[in-house]
Tab-separated table of C-alpha atoms in Angstrom:
chain	number	residue	atom	x	y	z
A	1	MET	CA	8.214	-75.693	71.744
A	2	ASN	CA	8.492	-72.833	74.288
A	3	SER	CA	6.231	-72.747	77.363
A	4	HIS	CA	4.881	-69.198	78.236
A	5	GLY	CA	2.150	-69.079	81.366
A	6	ASP	CA	0.576	-71.595	81.409
A	7	GLY	CA	1.027	-73.841	78.311
A	8	PHE	CA	3.023	-74.451	75.645
A	9	PHE	CA	3.551	-71.686	73.073
A	10	PRO	CA	5.520	-71.491	69.572
A	11	ASP	CA	9.306	-71.089	69.780
A	12	GLU	CA	10.631	-67.816	69.764
A	13	VAL	CA	11.536	-67.512	66.621
A	14	VAL	CA	7.809	-67.787	65.063
A	15	LEU	CA	6.671	-65.564	68.073
A	16	GLN	CA	8.801	-63.254	66.751
A	17	ILE	CA	7.136	-63.090	63.176
A	18	LEU	CA	3.845	-63.320	64.335
A	19	ALA	CA	4.254	-60.570	66.791
A	20	ARG	CA	5.226	-58.207	63.159
A	21	LEU	CA	2.257	-59.065	61.576
A	22	PRO	CA	-0.911	-56.386	61.011
A	23	VAL	CA	-3.401	-56.986	63.668
A	24	LYS	CA	-5.966	-58.675	61.183
A	25	SER	CA	-3.547	-60.556	59.598
A	26	LEU	CA	-2.248	-61.785	63.534
A	27	PHE	CA	-6.308	-62.551	64.395
A	28	ARG	CA	-6.436	-64.573	60.838
A	29	SER	CA	-3.743	-66.676	62.211
A	30	LYS	CA	-5.974	-67.618	65.203
A	31	THR	CA	-7.916	-70.573	62.615
A	32	VAL	CA	-4.277	-72.273	62.249
A	33	CYS	CA	-4.329	-74.068	65.308
A	34	LYS	CA	-5.303	-74.068	69.146
A	35	LEU	CA	-1.329	-72.408	69.840
A	36	TRP	CA	-1.760	-69.632	67.472
A	37	TYR	CA	-5.573	-69.123	68.390
A	38	ARG	CA	-4.643	-68.590	72.244
A	39	LEU	CA	-1.683	-65.977	71.470
A	40	SER	CA	-3.846	-62.595	71.594
A	41	SER	CA	-4.425	-63.697	75.242
A	42	ASP	CA	-0.908	-64.638	76.492
A	43	LYS	CA	0.885	-61.902	78.478
A	44	TYR	CA	4.080	-62.516	77.039
A	45	PHE	CA	2.960	-62.472	73.953
A	46	VAL	CA	1.131	-59.337	73.722
A	47	HIS	CA	3.278	-57.438	75.107
A	48	LEU	CA	5.944	-58.578	73.260
A	49	TYR	CA	3.447	-57.188	69.958
A	50	ASN	CA	2.950	-54.095	72.022
A	51	GLU	CA	6.242	-53.397	72.319
A	52	LEU	CA	7.318	-53.519	68.685
A	53	SER	CA	3.977	-52.040	67.636
A	54	VAL	CA	4.523	-48.571	69.822
A	55	LYS	CA	7.750	-48.051	67.428
A	56	ASN	CA	5.932	-47.417	64.340
A	57	LEU	CA	3.770	-43.939	64.597
A	58	MET	CA	0.994	-43.458	62.126
A	59	VAL	CA	-1.319	-41.276	61.574
A	60	LEU	CA	-5.490	-41.528	62.051
A	61	VAL	CA	-7.641	-39.105	59.809
A	62	GLU	CA	-11.480	-39.131	60.390
A	63	VAL	CA	-12.882	-38.537	57.425
A	64	SER	CA	-16.508	-36.789	56.237
A	65	GLU	CA	-17.803	-37.272	53.233
A	66	ALA	CA	-19.781	-34.376	51.432
A	67	SER	CA	-22.066	-35.841	50.106
A	68	GLU	CA	-22.682	-38.240	52.964
A	69	SER	CA	-23.622	-37.998	57.050
A	70	LYS	CA	-21.271	-40.936	57.940
A	71	SER	CA	-17.336	-40.459	58.180
A	72	CYS	CA	-14.840	-43.045	57.678
A	73	LEU	CA	-11.005	-43.249	59.558
A	74	ILE	CA	-7.862	-43.504	57.659
A	75	CYS	CA	-4.820	-45.193	58.839
A	76	VAL	CA	-1.816	-44.113	57.208
A	77	ASP	CA	1.285	-46.392	57.935
A	78	ASN	CA	4.870	-45.887	56.917
A	79	LEU	CA	5.188	-49.407	56.551
A	80	ARG	CA	2.184	-50.545	54.623
A	81	GLY	CA	0.390	-47.733	53.101
A	82	VAL	CA	-2.953	-46.567	53.681
A	83	SER	CA	-5.984	-48.795	55.094
A	84	GLU	CA	-9.273	-47.638	55.562
A	85	PHE	CA	-11.934	-48.993	58.417
A	86	SER	CA	-14.835	-47.607	60.865
A	87	LEU	CA	-16.102	-47.282	64.524
A	88	ASP	CA	-19.476	-48.980	63.402
A	89	PHE	CA	-18.889	-51.404	66.068
A	90	LEU	CA	-19.767	-48.821	68.367
A	91	LYS	CA	-23.258	-48.642	67.354
A	92	ASP	CA	-23.444	-44.930	67.963
A	93	ARG	CA	-22.279	-41.534	65.740
A	94	VAL	CA	-19.149	-40.672	68.119
A	95	LYS	CA	-16.274	-38.375	67.350
A	96	VAL	CA	-12.328	-39.200	68.262
A	97	ARG	CA	-11.201	-36.752	70.958
A	98	ALA	CA	-7.751	-38.132	71.913
A	99	SER	CA	-5.411	-41.237	70.910
A	100	CYS	CA	-2.950	-42.989	72.525
A	101	ASN	CA	-1.111	-46.444	72.467
A	102	GLY	CA	-3.527	-48.157	69.708
A	103	LEU	CA	-6.590	-46.602	72.147
A	104	LEU	CA	-9.182	-44.164	71.494
A	105	CYS	CA	-11.494	-42.149	73.507
A	106	CYS	CA	-14.503	-41.141	71.756
A	107	SER	CA	-17.364	-39.200	72.418
A	108	SER	CA	-21.004	-39.726	71.536
A	109	ILE	CA	-22.659	-36.903	69.389
A	110	PRO	CA	-26.204	-37.412	69.912
A	111	ASP	CA	-25.583	-38.353	73.627
A	112	LYS	CA	-23.607	-35.348	75.409
A	113	GLY	CA	-21.365	-36.618	78.441
A	114	VAL	CA	-20.968	-40.385	76.836
A	115	TYR	CA	-17.723	-41.834	75.858
A	116	TYR	CA	-15.914	-44.709	75.062
A	117	ILE	CA	-12.779	-46.137	74.841
A	118	CYS	CA	-11.798	-48.673	71.903
A	119	ASN	CA	-9.344	-50.740	70.559
A	120	PRO	CA	-10.452	-50.265	66.672
A	121	MET	CA	-8.382	-52.830	64.870
A	122	THR	CA	-9.570	-55.274	67.656
A	123	ARG	CA	-12.768	-54.154	67.484
A	124	GLU	CA	-13.112	-53.836	71.456
A	125	LEU	CA	-14.980	-51.022	73.261
A	126	ARG	CA	-15.599	-50.028	77.279
A	127	LEU	CA	-18.370	-47.405	77.782
A	128	LEU	CA	-17.200	-45.415	80.457
A	129	PRO	CA	-19.589	-43.815	83.634
A	130	ARG	CA	-21.315	-41.355	82.783
A	131	SER	CA	-18.965	-38.165	83.617
A	132	ARG	CA	-21.105	-35.790	84.605
A	133	GLU	CA	-24.796	-36.155	87.307
A	134	ARG	CA	-26.554	-33.209	85.895
A	135	PRO	CA	-27.740	-33.362	81.699
A	136	VAL	CA	-26.519	-29.788	80.021
A	137	THR	CA	-29.194	-27.064	80.278
A	138	ARG	CA	-29.205	-23.421	80.397
A	139	PHE	CA	-29.053	-23.340	83.796
A	140	TYR	CA	-25.973	-25.690	83.498
A	141	PRO	CA	-24.215	-24.828	80.581
A	142	ASP	CA	-20.936	-26.597	80.716
A	143	GLY	CA	-20.947	-28.406	77.827
A	144	GLU	CA	-17.808	-31.015	76.630
A	145	ALA	CA	-14.666	-30.546	78.281
A	146	ILE	CA	-11.910	-28.158	76.441
A	147	LEU	CA	-9.644	-30.676	76.854
A	148	VAL	CA	-9.692	-34.855	76.338
A	149	GLY	CA	-6.500	-36.631	77.156
A	150	LEU	CA	-5.780	-40.675	76.907
A	151	ALA	CA	-2.821	-41.843	79.235
A	152	CYS	CA	-2.728	-45.927	78.197
A	153	ASP	CA	0.095	-47.420	79.984
A	154	SER	CA	1.156	-49.972	76.905
A	155	SER	CA	3.244	-52.251	79.533
A	156	SER	CA	0.822	-52.318	82.570
A	157	GLN	CA	-1.938	-52.147	79.929
A	158	LYS	CA	-4.269	-49.435	82.244
A	159	PHE	CA	-5.147	-46.496	80.913
A	160	LYS	CA	-6.633	-42.782	82.631
A	161	VAL	CA	-9.205	-40.321	80.856
A	162	VAL	CA	-8.954	-36.724	81.955
A	163	LEU	CA	-11.577	-34.237	81.227
A	164	ALA	CA	-10.820	-30.711	81.890
A	165	GLY	CA	-12.173	-27.241	81.188
A	166	TYR	CA	-13.912	-23.786	82.529
A	167	HIS	CA	-16.510	-24.266	84.918
A	168	ARG	CA	-19.539	-21.571	83.287
A	169	SER	CA	-21.912	-20.117	85.760
A	170	PHE	CA	-25.032	-18.794	84.150
A	171	GLY	CA	-24.899	-15.396	83.085
A	172	HIS	CA	-20.687	-15.756	82.864
A	173	ARG	CA	-18.666	-16.688	80.293
A	174	SER	CA	-16.014	-18.003	82.709
A	175	ASP	CA	-15.066	-17.564	86.778
A	176	GLY	CA	-11.546	-18.746	85.844
A	177	THR	CA	-12.681	-22.770	88.034
A	178	PHE	CA	-10.679	-25.546	85.865
A	179	ILE	CA	-12.865	-28.078	86.564
A	180	CYS	CA	-10.773	-31.403	85.860
A	181	LEU	CA	-12.405	-35.110	85.931
A	182	VAL	CA	-9.781	-38.164	85.651
A	183	PHE	CA	-11.301	-41.797	85.054
A	184	ASP	CA	-9.152	-44.370	85.974
A	185	SER	CA	-9.903	-47.993	84.219
A	186	GLU	CA	-8.655	-50.093	87.141
A	187	LEU	CA	-10.815	-48.559	89.703
A	188	ASN	CA	-13.416	-47.565	87.282
A	189	LYS	CA	-14.476	-44.394	88.656
A	190	TRP	CA	-13.970	-40.647	88.317
A	191	THR	CA	-12.553	-38.228	90.780
A	192	LYS	CA	-12.696	-34.590	90.090
A	193	PHE	CA	-10.590	-31.960	91.429
A	194	VAL	CA	-10.339	-27.795	91.174
A	195	SER	CA	-7.577	-25.412	90.215
A	196	PHE	CA	-7.216	-21.955	88.541
A	197	GLN	CA	-5.913	-21.763	84.756
A	198	ASP	CA	-6.192	-18.688	82.761
A	199	ASP	CA	-4.477	-20.666	79.694
A	200	HIS	CA	-6.461	-20.707	75.929
A	201	PHE	CA	-5.934	-23.149	73.477
A	202	THR	CA	-6.529	-22.988	69.912
A	203	HIS	CA	-8.078	-26.375	68.277
A	204	MET	CA	-4.631	-27.322	67.006
A	205	ASN	CA	-2.957	-27.546	70.451
A	206	ARG	CA	-6.121	-29.319	72.094
A	207	ASN	CA	-5.708	-32.428	69.426
A	208	GLN	CA	-2.588	-32.698	70.264
A	209	VAL	CA	-1.829	-33.982	73.916
A	210	VAL	CA	0.788	-36.273	74.565
A	211	PHE	CA	1.452	-38.629	76.983
A	212	VAL	CA	4.849	-39.261	77.823
A	213	ASN	CA	6.752	-39.526	81.969
A	214	GLY	CA	3.370	-40.417	83.809
A	215	SER	CA	1.996	-36.653	82.718
A	216	LEU	CA	0.078	-35.188	79.713
A	217	HIS	CA	0.915	-32.714	77.867
A	218	TRP	CA	-0.668	-29.830	75.729
A	219	LEU	CA	0.654	-26.249	74.412
A	220	THR	CA	-1.394	-23.558	75.460
A	221	GLY	CA	-3.384	-21.451	72.708
A	222	SER	CA	-0.555	-18.415	73.066
A	223	CYS	CA	2.574	-20.561	72.848
A	224	SER	CA	3.558	-19.038	75.821
A	225	GLY	CA	4.611	-22.746	77.781
A	226	VAL	CA	3.421	-26.055	78.170
A	227	LEU	CA	0.586	-27.113	80.505
A	228	VAL	CA	1.451	-30.262	82.240
A	229	LEU	CA	-0.911	-32.769	83.955
A	230	ASP	CA	0.765	-35.188	86.263
A	231	LEU	CA	-1.171	-37.756	86.245
A	232	ASP	CA	0.296	-39.799	89.584
A	233	CYS	CA	-0.363	-36.986	91.958
A	234	ASP	CA	-3.237	-34.805	90.056
A	235	VAL	CA	-1.289	-31.472	90.049
A	236	TRP	CA	-1.177	-29.169	87.087
A	237	ARG	CA	2.220	-27.243	86.533
A	238	LYS	CA	3.699	-25.170	83.264
A	239	MET	CA	6.996	-25.666	81.682
A	240	PRO	CA	9.112	-23.198	79.444
A	241	LEU	CA	9.508	-23.898	75.824
A	242	PRO	CA	13.393	-23.465	74.624
A	243	GLU	CA	14.499	-19.976	74.617
A	244	GLN	CA	14.547	-19.632	71.019
A	245	VAL	CA	11.172	-20.866	70.506
A	246	SER	CA	10.256	-18.287	73.237
A	247	TYR	CA	11.581	-15.118	72.224
A	248	GLY	CA	12.186	-13.661	68.762
A	249	SER	CA	9.911	-16.065	66.745
A	250	THR	CA	7.361	-14.016	65.044
A	251	GLY	CA	5.609	-16.104	62.269
A	252	ASN	CA	6.274	-19.323	63.724
A	253	ARG	CA	3.700	-21.832	63.951
A	254	ILE	CA	4.088	-24.107	66.392
A	255	TYR	CA	3.303	-27.764	67.218
A	256	LEU	CA	3.818	-30.238	69.959
A	257	LEU	CA	4.058	-34.141	69.551
A	258	GLU	CA	5.811	-37.063	70.973
A	259	SER	CA	9.351	-38.266	69.276
A	260	ASP	CA	10.432	-41.612	70.560
A	261	GLY	CA	8.977	-41.701	73.841
A	262	CYS	CA	10.342	-37.391	74.799
A	263	LEU	CA	8.121	-34.602	74.531
A	264	SER	CA	9.383	-32.682	71.089
A	265	LEU	CA	8.121	-29.521	69.447
A	266	VAL	CA	7.787	-28.818	65.872
A	267	GLN	CA	8.368	-25.426	64.646
A	268	ILE	CA	7.107	-23.749	61.082
A	269	SER	CA	8.349	-21.281	59.525
A	270	ASP	CA	8.061	-19.959	55.913
A	271	ALA	CA	11.614	-22.035	54.788
A	272	TRP	CA	12.354	-24.102	57.869
A	273	MET	CA	10.696	-26.974	59.843
A	274	ASN	CA	13.134	-27.166	63.493
A	275	ILE	CA	12.503	-30.081	65.817
A	276	TRP	CA	12.856	-30.079	69.154
A	277	VAL	CA	13.019	-33.319	71.566
A	278	LEU	CA	13.004	-32.553	75.331
A	279	LYS	CA	16.388	-34.550	76.540
A	280	ASP	CA	16.055	-34.286	79.710
A	281	TYR	CA	12.793	-33.982	81.453
A	282	GLU	CA	13.400	-33.127	84.830
A	283	ARG	CA	15.729	-30.398	84.107
A	284	GLU	CA	13.232	-29.681	80.938
A	285	GLU	CA	16.527	-29.338	78.796
A	286	TRP	CA	15.757	-29.113	75.345
A	287	GLN	CA	17.786	-29.779	72.111
A	288	LEU	CA	17.403	-29.077	68.344
A	289	ALA	CA	17.000	-32.380	66.823
A	290	ASP	CA	16.574	-31.540	63.301
A	291	ARG	CA	16.296	-28.850	60.989
A	292	VAL	CA	14.459	-29.125	57.655
A	293	SER	CA	14.423	-26.957	54.770
A	294	LEU	CA	10.999	-26.734	53.180
A	295	ARG	CA	12.114	-25.298	49.616
A	296	CYS	CA	10.471	-28.902	48.144
A	297	ILE	CA	6.995	-27.844	49.409
A	298	ARG	CA	7.078	-24.271	49.832
A	299	GLY	CA	3.657	-24.304	48.199
A	300	LEU	CA	2.163	-26.333	50.567
A	301	VAL	CA	4.483	-24.428	53.793
A	302	PRO	CA	0.968	-22.109	54.623
A	303	GLY	CA	-1.656	-25.055	55.250
A	304	ILE	CA	0.810	-27.656	56.500
A	305	PHE	CA	0.503	-29.120	60.110
A	306	PRO	CA	2.860	-32.284	62.065
A	307	ILE	CA	0.914	-35.071	62.904
A	308	SER	CA	2.639	-37.435	64.769
A	309	GLN	CA	7.007	-38.572	64.115
A	310	THR	CA	9.478	-40.821	65.162
A	311	GLY	CA	13.742	-40.405	64.927
A	312	GLU	CA	13.315	-41.941	61.465
A	313	TYR	CA	10.078	-39.983	59.649
A	314	VAL	CA	7.866	-37.342	59.962
A	315	PHE	CA	3.950	-37.208	59.341
A	316	LEU	CA	2.048	-34.384	58.257
A	317	ALA	CA	-1.258	-33.062	56.958
A	318	THR	CA	-2.472	-30.393	54.835
A	319	HIS	CA	-6.224	-29.404	54.083
A	320	LYS	CA	-6.154	-32.822	51.433
A	321	GLN	CA	-3.137	-34.822	51.875
A	322	VAL	CA	-1.144	-36.710	54.120
A	323	LEU	CA	2.620	-36.468	53.478
A	324	VAL	CA	5.722	-38.099	54.982
A	325	TYR	CA	9.175	-36.502	55.565
A	326	GLN	CA	11.850	-39.156	55.703
A	327	ARG	CA	14.576	-37.797	57.782
A	328	LYS	CA	17.321	-39.910	57.162
A	329	ASN	CA	17.576	-39.661	53.352
A	330	ARG	CA	15.479	-36.061	53.355
A	331	VAL	CA	12.693	-37.181	50.970
A	332	TRP	CA	9.179	-36.004	50.941
A	333	LYS	CA	6.536	-38.444	49.570
A	334	GLU	CA	2.685	-38.592	49.533
A	335	MET	CA	0.938	-41.126	51.318
A	336	TYR	CA	-2.657	-40.187	51.025
A	337	SER	CA	-4.667	-37.830	49.244
A	338	VAL	CA	-8.673	-36.910	49.356
A	339	LYS	CA	-9.983	-37.711	45.994
A	340	ASN	CA	-13.329	-36.147	46.525
A	341	GLY	CA	-14.908	-33.750	48.465
A	342	SER	CA	-14.492	-33.530	52.226
A	343	THR	CA	-16.021	-30.951	54.594
A	344	LEU	CA	-13.245	-30.406	56.811
A	345	PRO	CA	-9.300	-30.258	56.380
A	346	LEU	CA	-7.428	-33.583	56.955
A	347	TRP	CA	-5.678	-31.922	59.980
A	348	PHE	CA	-8.713	-30.625	61.841
A	349	SER	CA	-9.219	-34.609	62.689
A	350	ALA	CA	-5.839	-36.418	62.822
A	351	HIS	CA	-4.549	-38.141	65.230
A	352	ALA	CA	-0.669	-39.439	66.096
A	353	PHE	CA	-1.941	-43.589	66.225
A	354	ARG	CA	-0.553	-46.853	66.948
A	355	SER	CA	-2.009	-50.504	66.341
A	356	THR	CA	-1.641	-52.549	69.104
A	357	ILE	CA	-3.928	-55.043	70.547
A	358	LEU	CA	-4.418	-53.116	73.640
A	359	SER	CA	-7.323	-54.200	75.691
A	360	CYS	CA	-9.752	-51.730	76.909
A	361	HIS	CA	-10.858	-54.014	80.109
């Protein structure tokens, strides 16, 4: 037995095995003995488990049944297949707004301005303080934020939530004032700052927010660049796209993803999928990492949307399917398909996801 923290824990070989279990299996193993029961609260083991988990990227899809008012969450894992779970432990009807390293940011559907952070695998939740003082009225019409971002540092186990949007004066669509609220989990409070932005965002690039290098990144609707929020100093800035993407790319669709800790762009045309990776973040130097033929799925190309990726595979969603492309052997595979009526396309509510035991508190 080895000593970790204040007590004794199984030796390193056993820890390595337990750290590779799914979260549900890990929690079931607590009944084996007192030592295993304490593992999920041991700092060394939690760090080990999450360090391994973040390498296995998945897809989380919120599926709404046409015949029912409720929705369920489908998790698609390249290693373990498909599993289903719910957010019923929140005791509120919610919509998933952002995902980062196993934590979800959810907004209440019936109660505007109410946000939760939860870990759906451990079923732990945290209700955030109210982000606004005034209720939504026609004189104060600011609704839900245009951009919602979640930044979760798996090593420090701290997180930040970002709500950003345009202030709308009564009788005006927008006056150009971009208000940003940032919640710090350590301080347990919101801070507010104002800037001036004139960018627009489609539903897809609002959804695909990427947390890397201490910053949150969104692709603008016009694909003119990447909007970056540096969370260390609360400063917005713009980052250019690769020249080959910025110019002469009419007819292409562009998406912002993460790739093994790096910022990545996925460019889709009728016949090809090009994957760009920002190899040098400070110098803003992009590199073409992969070029994938779409000939095998030609009929699905107009409706495919990349959701998450690693150096080994790419997950993509269509209206009713989740596909995975294995980059090493260049094989396409259907991982999940909606068997009955669904009110929305799958890509409309799909997020990159990791299965961790990170705490919300």
